[in-house]
Coordinates of C-alpha atoms in Angstrom, one line a residue:
X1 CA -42.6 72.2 215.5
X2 CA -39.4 69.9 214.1
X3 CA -40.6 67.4 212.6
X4 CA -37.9 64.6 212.6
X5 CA -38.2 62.6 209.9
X6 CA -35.4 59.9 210.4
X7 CA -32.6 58.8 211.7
X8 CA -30.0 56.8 210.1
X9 CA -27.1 54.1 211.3
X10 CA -25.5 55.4 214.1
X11 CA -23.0 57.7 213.9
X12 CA -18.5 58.6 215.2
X13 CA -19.0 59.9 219.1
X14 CA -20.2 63.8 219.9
X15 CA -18.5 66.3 217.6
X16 CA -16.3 68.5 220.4
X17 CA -15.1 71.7 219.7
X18 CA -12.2 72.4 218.3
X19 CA -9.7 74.5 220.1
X20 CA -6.9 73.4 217.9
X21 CA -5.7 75.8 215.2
X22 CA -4.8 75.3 211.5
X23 CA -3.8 76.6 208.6
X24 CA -5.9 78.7 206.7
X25 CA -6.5 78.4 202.7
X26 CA -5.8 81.4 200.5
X27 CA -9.4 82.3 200.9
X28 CA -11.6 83.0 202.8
X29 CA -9.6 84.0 205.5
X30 CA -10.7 83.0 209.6
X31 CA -11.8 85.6 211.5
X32 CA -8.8 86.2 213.8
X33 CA -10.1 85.3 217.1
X34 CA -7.8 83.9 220.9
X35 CA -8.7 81.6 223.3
X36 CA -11.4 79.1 223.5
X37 CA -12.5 79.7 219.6
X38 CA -14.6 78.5 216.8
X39 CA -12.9 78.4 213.4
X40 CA -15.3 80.6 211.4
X41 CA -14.5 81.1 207.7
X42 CA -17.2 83.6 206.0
X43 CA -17.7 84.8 202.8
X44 CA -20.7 85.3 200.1
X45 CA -21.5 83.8 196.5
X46 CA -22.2 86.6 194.1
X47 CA -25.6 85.7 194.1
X48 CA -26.3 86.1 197.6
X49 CA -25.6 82.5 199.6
X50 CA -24.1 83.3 202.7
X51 CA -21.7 80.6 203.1
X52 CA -20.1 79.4 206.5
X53 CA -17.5 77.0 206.7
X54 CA -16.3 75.8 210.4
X55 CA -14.3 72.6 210.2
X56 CA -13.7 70.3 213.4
X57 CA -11.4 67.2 213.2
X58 CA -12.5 65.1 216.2
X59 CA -14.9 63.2 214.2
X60 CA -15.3 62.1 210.8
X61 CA -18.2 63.4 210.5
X62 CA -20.2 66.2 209.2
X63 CA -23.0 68.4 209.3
X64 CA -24.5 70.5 206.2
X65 CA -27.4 73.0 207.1
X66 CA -29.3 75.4 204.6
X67 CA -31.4 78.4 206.5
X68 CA -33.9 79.9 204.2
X69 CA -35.2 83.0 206.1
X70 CA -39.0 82.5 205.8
X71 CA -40.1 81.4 209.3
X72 CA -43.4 81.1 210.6
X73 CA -43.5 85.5 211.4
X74 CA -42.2 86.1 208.1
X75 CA -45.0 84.5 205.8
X76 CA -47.3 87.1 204.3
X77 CA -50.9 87.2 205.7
X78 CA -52.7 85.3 203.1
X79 CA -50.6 82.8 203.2
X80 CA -50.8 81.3 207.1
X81 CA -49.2 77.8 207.4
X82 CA -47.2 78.2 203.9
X83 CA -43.7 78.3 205.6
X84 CA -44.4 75.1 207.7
X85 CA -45.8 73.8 204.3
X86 CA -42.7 74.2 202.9
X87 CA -40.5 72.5 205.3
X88 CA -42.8 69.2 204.0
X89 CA -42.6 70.8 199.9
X90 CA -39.2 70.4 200.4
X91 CA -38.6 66.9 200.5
X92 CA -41.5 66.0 197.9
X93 CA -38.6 66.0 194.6
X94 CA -36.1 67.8 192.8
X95 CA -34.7 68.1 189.2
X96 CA -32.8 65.3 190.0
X97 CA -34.2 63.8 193.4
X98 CA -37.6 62.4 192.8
X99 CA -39.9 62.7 195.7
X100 CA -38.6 61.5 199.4
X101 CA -35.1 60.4 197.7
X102 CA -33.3 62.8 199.3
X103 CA -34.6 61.2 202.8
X104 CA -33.1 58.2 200.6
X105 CA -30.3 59.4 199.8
X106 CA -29.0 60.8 203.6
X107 CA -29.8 57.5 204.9
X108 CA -28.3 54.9 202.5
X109 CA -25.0 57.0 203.5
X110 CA -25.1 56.2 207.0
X111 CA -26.4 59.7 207.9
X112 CA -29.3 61.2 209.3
X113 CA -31.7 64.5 208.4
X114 CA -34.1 66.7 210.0
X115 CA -36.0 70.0 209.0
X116 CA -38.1 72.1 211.4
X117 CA -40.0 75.7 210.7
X118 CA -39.2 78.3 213.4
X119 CA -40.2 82.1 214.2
X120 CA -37.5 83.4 211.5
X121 CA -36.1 80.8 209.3
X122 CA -37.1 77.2 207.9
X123 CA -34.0 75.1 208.0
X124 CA -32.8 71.6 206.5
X125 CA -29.6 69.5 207.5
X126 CA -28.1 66.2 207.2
X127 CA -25.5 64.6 209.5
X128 CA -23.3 62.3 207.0
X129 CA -19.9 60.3 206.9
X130 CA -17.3 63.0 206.2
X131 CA -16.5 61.6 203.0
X132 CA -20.1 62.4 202.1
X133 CA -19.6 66.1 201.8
X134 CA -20.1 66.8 198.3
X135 CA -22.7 64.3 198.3
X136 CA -24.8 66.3 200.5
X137 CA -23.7 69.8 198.9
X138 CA -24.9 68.7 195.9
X139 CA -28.6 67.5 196.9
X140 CA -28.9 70.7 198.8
X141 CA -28.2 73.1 196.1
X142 CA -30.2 70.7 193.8
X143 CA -33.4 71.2 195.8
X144 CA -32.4 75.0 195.7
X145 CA -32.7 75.3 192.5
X146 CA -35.9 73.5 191.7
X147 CA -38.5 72.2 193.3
X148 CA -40.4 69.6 191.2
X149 CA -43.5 69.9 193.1
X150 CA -46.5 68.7 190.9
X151 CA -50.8 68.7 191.8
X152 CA -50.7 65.2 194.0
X153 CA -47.8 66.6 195.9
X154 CA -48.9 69.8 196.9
X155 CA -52.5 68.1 197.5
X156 CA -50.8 65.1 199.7
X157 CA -49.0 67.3 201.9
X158 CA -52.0 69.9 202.2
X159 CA -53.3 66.4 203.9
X160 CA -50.4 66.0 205.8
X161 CA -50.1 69.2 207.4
X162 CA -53.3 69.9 207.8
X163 CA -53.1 66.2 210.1
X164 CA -49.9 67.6 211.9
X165 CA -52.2 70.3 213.4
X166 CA -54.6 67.5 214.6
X167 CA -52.7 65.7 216.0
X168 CA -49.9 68.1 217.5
X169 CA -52.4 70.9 218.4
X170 CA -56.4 70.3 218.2
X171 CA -56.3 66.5 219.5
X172 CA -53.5 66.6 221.7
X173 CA -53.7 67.7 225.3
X174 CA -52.1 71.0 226.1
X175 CA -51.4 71.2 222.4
X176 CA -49.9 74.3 221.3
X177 CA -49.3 75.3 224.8
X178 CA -47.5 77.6 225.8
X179 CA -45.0 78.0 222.2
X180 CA -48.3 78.6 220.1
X181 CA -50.8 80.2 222.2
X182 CA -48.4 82.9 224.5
X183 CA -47.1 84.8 221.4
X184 CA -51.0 85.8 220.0
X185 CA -51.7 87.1 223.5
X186 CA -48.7 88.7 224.3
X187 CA -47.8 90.1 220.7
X188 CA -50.2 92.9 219.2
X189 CA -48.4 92.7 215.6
X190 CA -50.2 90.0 213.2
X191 CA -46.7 89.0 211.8
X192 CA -46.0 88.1 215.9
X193 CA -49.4 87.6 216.7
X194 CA -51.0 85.0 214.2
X195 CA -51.2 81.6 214.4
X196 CA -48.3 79.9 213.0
X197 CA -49.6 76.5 212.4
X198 CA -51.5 78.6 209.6
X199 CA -55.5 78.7 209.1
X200 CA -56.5 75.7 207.4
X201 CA -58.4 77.5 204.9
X202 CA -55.2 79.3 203.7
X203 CA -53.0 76.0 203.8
X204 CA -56.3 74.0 201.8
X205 CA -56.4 76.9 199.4
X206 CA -53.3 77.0 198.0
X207 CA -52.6 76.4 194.4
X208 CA -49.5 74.9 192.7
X209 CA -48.8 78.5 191.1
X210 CA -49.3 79.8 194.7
X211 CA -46.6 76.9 195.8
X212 CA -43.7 77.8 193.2
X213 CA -44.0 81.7 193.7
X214 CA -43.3 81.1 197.5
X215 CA -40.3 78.9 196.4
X216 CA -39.1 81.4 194.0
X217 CA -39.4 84.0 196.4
X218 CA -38.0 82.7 199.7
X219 CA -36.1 79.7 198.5
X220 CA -33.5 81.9 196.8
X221 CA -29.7 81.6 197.7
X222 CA -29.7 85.4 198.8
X223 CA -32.0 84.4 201.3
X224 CA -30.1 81.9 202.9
X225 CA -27.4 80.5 204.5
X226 CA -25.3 77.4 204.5
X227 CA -23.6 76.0 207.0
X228 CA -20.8 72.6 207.1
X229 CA -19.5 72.0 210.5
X230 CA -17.1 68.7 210.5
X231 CA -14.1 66.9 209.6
X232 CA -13.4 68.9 206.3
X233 CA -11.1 71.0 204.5
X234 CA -12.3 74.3 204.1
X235 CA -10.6 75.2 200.7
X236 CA -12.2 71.4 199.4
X237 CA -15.0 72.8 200.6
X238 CA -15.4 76.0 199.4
X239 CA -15.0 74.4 195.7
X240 CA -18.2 72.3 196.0
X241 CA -20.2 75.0 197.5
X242 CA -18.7 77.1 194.5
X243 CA -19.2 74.1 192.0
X244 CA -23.0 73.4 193.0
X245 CA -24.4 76.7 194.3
X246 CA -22.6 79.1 192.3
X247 CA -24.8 79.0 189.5
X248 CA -28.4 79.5 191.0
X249 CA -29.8 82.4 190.5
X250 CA -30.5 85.2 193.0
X251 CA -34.4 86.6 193.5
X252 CA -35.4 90.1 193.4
X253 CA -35.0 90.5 197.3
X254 CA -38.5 91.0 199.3
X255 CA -39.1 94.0 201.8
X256 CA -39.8 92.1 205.1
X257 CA -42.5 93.0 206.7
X258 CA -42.3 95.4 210.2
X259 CA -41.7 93.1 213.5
X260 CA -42.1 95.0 215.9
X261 CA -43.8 95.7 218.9
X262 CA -44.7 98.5 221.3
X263 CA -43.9 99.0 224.5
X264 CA -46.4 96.9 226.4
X265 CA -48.1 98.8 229.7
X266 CA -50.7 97.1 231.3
X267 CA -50.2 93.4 232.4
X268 CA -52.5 90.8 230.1
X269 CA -54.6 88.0 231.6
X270 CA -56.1 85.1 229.1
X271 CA -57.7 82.1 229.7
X272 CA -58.0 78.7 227.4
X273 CA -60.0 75.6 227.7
X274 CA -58.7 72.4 226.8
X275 CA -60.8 69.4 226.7
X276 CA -57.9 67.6 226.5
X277 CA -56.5 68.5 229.7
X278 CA -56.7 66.8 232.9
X279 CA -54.9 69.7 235.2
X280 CA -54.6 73.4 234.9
X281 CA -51.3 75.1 233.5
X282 CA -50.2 78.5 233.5
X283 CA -47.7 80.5 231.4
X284 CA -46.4 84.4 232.2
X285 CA -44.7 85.7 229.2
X286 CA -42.5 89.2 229.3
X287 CA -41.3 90.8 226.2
X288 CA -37.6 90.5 225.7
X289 CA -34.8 93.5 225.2
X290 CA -33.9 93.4 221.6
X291 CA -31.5 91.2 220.5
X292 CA -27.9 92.0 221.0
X293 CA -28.4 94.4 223.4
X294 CA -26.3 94.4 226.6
X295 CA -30.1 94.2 227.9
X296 CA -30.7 90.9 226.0
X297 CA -27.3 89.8 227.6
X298 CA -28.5 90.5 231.3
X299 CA -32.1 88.7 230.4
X300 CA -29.8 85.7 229.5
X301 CA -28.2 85.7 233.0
X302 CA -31.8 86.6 234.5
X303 CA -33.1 83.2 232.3
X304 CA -30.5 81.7 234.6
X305 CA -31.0 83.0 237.8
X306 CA -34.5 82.5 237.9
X307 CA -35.3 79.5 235.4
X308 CA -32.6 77.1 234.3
X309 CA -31.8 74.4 236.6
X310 CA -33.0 72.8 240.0
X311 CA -30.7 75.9 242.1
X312 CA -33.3 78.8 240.4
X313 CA -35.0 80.5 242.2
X314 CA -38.5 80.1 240.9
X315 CA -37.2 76.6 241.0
X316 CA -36.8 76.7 245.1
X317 CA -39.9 79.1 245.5
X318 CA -42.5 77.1 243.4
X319 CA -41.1 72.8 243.6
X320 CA -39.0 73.0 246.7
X321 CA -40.1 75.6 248.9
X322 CA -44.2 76.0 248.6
X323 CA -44.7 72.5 246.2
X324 CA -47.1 74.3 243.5
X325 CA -46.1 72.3 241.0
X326 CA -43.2 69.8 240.1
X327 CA -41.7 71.8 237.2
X328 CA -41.0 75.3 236.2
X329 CA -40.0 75.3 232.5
X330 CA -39.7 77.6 229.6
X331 CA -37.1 80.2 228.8
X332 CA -36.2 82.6 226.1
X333 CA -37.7 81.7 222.4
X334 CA -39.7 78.2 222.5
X335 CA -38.5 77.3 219.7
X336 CA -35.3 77.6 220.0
X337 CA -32.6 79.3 221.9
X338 CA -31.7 82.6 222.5
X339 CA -29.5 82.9 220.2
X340 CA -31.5 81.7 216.4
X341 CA -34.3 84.1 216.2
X342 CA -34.2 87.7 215.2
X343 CA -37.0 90.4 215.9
X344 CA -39.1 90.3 218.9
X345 CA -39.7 87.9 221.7
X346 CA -40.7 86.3 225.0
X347 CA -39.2 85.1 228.3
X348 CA -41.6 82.3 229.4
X349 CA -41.8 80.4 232.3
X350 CA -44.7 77.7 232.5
X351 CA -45.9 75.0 235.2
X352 CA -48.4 72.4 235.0
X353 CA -50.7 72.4 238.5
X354 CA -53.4 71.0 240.7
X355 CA -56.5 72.5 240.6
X356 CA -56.0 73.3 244.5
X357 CA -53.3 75.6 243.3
X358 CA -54.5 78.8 242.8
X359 CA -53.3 80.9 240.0
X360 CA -53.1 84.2 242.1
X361 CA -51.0 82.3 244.7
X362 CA -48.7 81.1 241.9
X363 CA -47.7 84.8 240.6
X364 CA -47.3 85.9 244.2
X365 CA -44.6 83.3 244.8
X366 CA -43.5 84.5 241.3
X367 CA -43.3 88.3 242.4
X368 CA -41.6 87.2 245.5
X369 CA -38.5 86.3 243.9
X370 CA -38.8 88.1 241.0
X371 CA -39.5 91.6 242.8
X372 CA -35.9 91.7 244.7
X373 CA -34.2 91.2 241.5
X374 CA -35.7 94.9 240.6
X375 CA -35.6 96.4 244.2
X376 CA -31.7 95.9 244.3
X377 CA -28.6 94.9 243.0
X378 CA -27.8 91.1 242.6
X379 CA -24.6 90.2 244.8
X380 CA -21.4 89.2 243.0
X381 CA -22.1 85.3 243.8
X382 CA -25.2 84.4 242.2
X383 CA -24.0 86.9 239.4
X384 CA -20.7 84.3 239.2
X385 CA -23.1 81.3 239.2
X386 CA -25.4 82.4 237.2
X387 CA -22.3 83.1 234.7
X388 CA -21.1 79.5 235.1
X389 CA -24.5 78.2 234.0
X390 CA -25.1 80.0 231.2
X391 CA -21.2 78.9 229.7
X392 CA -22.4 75.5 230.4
X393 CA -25.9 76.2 228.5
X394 CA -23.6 78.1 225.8
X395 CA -21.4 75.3 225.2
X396 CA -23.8 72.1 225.4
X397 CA -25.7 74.3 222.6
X398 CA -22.5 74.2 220.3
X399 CA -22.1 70.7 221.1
X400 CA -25.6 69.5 220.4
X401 CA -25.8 66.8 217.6
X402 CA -23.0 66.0 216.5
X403 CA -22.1 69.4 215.0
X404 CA -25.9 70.5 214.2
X405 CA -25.5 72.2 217.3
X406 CA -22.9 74.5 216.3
X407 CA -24.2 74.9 212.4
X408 CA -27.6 76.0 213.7
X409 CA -25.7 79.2 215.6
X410 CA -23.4 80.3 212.8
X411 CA -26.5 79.9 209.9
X412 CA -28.2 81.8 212.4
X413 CA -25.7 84.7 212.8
X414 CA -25.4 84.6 209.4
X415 CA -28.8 84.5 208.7
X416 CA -29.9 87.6 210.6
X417 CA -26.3 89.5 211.8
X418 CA -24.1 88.6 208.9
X419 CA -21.5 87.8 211.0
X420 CA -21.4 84.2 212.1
X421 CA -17.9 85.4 214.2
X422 CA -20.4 86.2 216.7
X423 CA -19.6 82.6 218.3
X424 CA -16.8 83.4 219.5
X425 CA -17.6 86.9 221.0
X426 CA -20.8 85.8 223.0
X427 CA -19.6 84.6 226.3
X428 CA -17.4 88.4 226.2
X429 CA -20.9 90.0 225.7
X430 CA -22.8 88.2 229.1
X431 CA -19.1 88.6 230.6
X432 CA -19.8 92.8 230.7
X433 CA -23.0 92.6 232.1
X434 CA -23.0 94.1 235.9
X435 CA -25.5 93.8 239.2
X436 CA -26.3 97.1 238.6
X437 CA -27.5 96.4 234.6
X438 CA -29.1 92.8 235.7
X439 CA -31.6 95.3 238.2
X440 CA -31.8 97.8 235.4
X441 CA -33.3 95.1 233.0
X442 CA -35.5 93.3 235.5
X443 CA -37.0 96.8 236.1
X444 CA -37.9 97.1 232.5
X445 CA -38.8 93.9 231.1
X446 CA -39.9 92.0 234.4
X447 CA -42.6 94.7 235.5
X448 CA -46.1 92.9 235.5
X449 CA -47.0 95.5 233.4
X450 CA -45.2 93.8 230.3
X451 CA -46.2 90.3 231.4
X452 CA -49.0 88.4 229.6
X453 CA -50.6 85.3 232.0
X454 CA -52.4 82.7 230.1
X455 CA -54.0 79.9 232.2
X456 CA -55.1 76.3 230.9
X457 CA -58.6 75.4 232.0
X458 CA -59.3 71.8 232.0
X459 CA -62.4 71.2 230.2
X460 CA -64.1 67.9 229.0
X461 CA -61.8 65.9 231.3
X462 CA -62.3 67.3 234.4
X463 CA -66.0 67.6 234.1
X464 CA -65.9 63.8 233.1
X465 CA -64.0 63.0 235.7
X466 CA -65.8 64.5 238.3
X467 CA -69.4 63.6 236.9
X468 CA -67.5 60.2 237.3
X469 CA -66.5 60.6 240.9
X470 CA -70.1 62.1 242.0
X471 CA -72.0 59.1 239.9
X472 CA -73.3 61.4 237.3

């Protein structure tokens, strides 16, 4: 679903992370932490904005992020497609930044900008020059404040998204598949369940009143976070954010809506043709622990075990042992990582196939790796590898884009925990999970009664390719 919209000059090498430590300003304070840690200074505005200030000398760079949590499960049912709408609203003009300016703006300084809807939160950042800070802070908490959104705006970008799902879904083989299509099979709750591209009618429907009540009412600073990873000083910083954001006013906060979903007990089978498609796919989705618990921790290890990297085991069973297929992807949250959602959701693994591959013979190899995992305890080893992997996969998320990596996980703690600190107590969290838990989990949440299969039929393609083949 990101939809990156540019990228400016090049920027200093990969932001690293820090492991140095510093002085801290008179306030806020750093969360006391030891070790390997992420400086992590937290604190609130009075009207709401969760603020999150993590500075990083090793480049002179940095990166400004604003979370807004309205995500694709958290728009209200009459209004389908208005979150993703939004993430395009948002660059059409402020009180001060007249329509794409801001793009402008980011990449006259050298930087570069992206914003992207996801499951729980619609997010906006830049990447700038560090001397750009306040430059940034400033256009953020503009655009905060007012949207100046007017009738050939709002109709322009009705046009635009309503395109986007063309192209990216209805037009496009495998479209959709699996990060659109698993979670209305496998979910049973509409806010889980719907589709999050949004019904076109909704999307065509809405009005320019409908457009500035949505902003008023998910747009406010007590329903977001900011984060500013880089080569800063956190009391410099913490008088911008105070000079610019300070003064926007909170919303009357809105009830969320119920997430979640029940216990599911009998395995789900779907089918969906694609005209588009020239070979069969297949996804098998499980509902995940909830987050945070030591559970969720041991499905992160299982992601590993069976999933991430060419040494997994479905991996060896499916590519390298049997050659069903020459990739098993997926993992937890398509959207994402497992760590910037909040509320339910899925373990995926997905493979693209011949058609001489039968999708009965590909969940048998499945169960035959994934069935020992809940007959018995895992030995020590592969519980030490799979440990290893996931601090790699921990780390190269932190590192990700030159400090976007890192922003996107404390905005998301933030966001959803209120405790962006969290960084630096994950890897203690996976480091207490046992053999004996990893087997407890797979028992729960990799029985084929809580999976969901969803297979791609070729449709149009095929048949056109065979009536080619026969002469037809």
């Amino acid at each position: 679903m990101r939809t990156f919209l540019h990228s400016g000059a090049a920027l200093a090498a990969a932001v690293l992370m820090s492991v140095s430590t510093f002085a801290a300003p008179p306030a806020p304070k750093a969360t006391p932490t030891s070790g390997f840690t992420v400086p992590v200074f937290y604190y609130k505005l009075p009207n709401g904005l969760r603020v999150v200030l993590s500075p990083d000398h090793s480049a002179p760079t940095v990166a400004v992020a604003v979370y807004y949590r309205i995500g694709f499960r958290v728009e209200p049912r009459d209004r389908t497609g208005f979150a993703h709408l939004f993430e395009h609203m948002m660059f059409q003009g402020s009180q001060n930044l007249g329509k794409m300016e801001m793009i402008k703006l980011v990449q006259q300084n050298g930087g570069t900008l992206n914003g992207s809807t996801r499951f729980d939160f619609t997010n906006y950042f830049e990447i700038v020059p560090a001397n750009k800070l306040e430059t940034m802070l400033w256009a953020e908490a503009d655009r905060m404040r007012g949207l100046d959104v007017n009738e050939d705006n709002l109709k322009n970008q009705q046009g635009v998204v309503g395109n986007e799902v063309k192209v990216n879904v209805l037009n496009r083989p495998y479209g959709g598949f699996p990060w659109l299509d698993m979670p209305q099979y496998a979910n049973t709750n509409w806010y889980n369940a719907h589709n999050f591209y949004g019904d076109l009618k909704d999307i065509e429907a809405a009005t320019l009143p409908d457009v500035q009540q949505f902003f008023k009412t998910y747009y406010a600073p007590n329903n977001a976070a900011l984060a500013v990873v880089g080569d800063f000083d956190p009391a410099d910083a913490r008088k911008m954010v105070q000079k610019y954001f300070a003064n926007i006013p909170a919303a009357k906060k809105v009830k969320e809506p119920d997430f979640t979903e029940p216990r599911q007990e009998k395995e789900k089978k779907a089918s969906k043709v694609d005209p588009q498609a020239k070979r069969p796919a297949l996804a098998v989705a499980y509902h995940m622990p909830g987050r945070n618990t030591p559970e969720y921790y041991a499905m992160g290890l299982l992601d590993q075990i069976l999933l991430e990297g060419d040494d997994s085991l479905l991996h060896e069973e499916l590519v390298q042992k049997k050659g069903m297929t020459g990739a098993v992807e997926g993992g937890i949250n398509m959207l994402g990582n497992m760590y910037d959602y909040n509320g339910p959701m899925l373990w995926t693994a997905y493979l693209f196939h011949d058609s001489n591959v039968k999708d009965d013979d590909i969940l048998a190899a499945m169960d035959s790796v994934i069935d020992p995992l809940r007959s018995k305890p895992i030995d020590q080893k592969t519980l030490d590898r799979a440990m290893v992997k996931l601090r790699s996969d921990f780390y190269d998320q932190l590192s990700q884009f030159n400090g976007f990596g890192l922003a996107d996980m404390l905005a998301s703690f933030a966001l959803f925990d209120d405790n962006p600190a969290r960084v630096n107590d994950i890897e203690s969290q996976f480091r207490k999970i046992t053999p004996a838990l990893i087997q407890k989990t797979a028992q729960e949440y990799l029985r084929p009664s809580n999976r969901t299969v969803l297979a791609i039929e070729p449709g149009a393609a095929t048949q056109n390719a065979e009536s080619t083949k026969s002469g037809n």
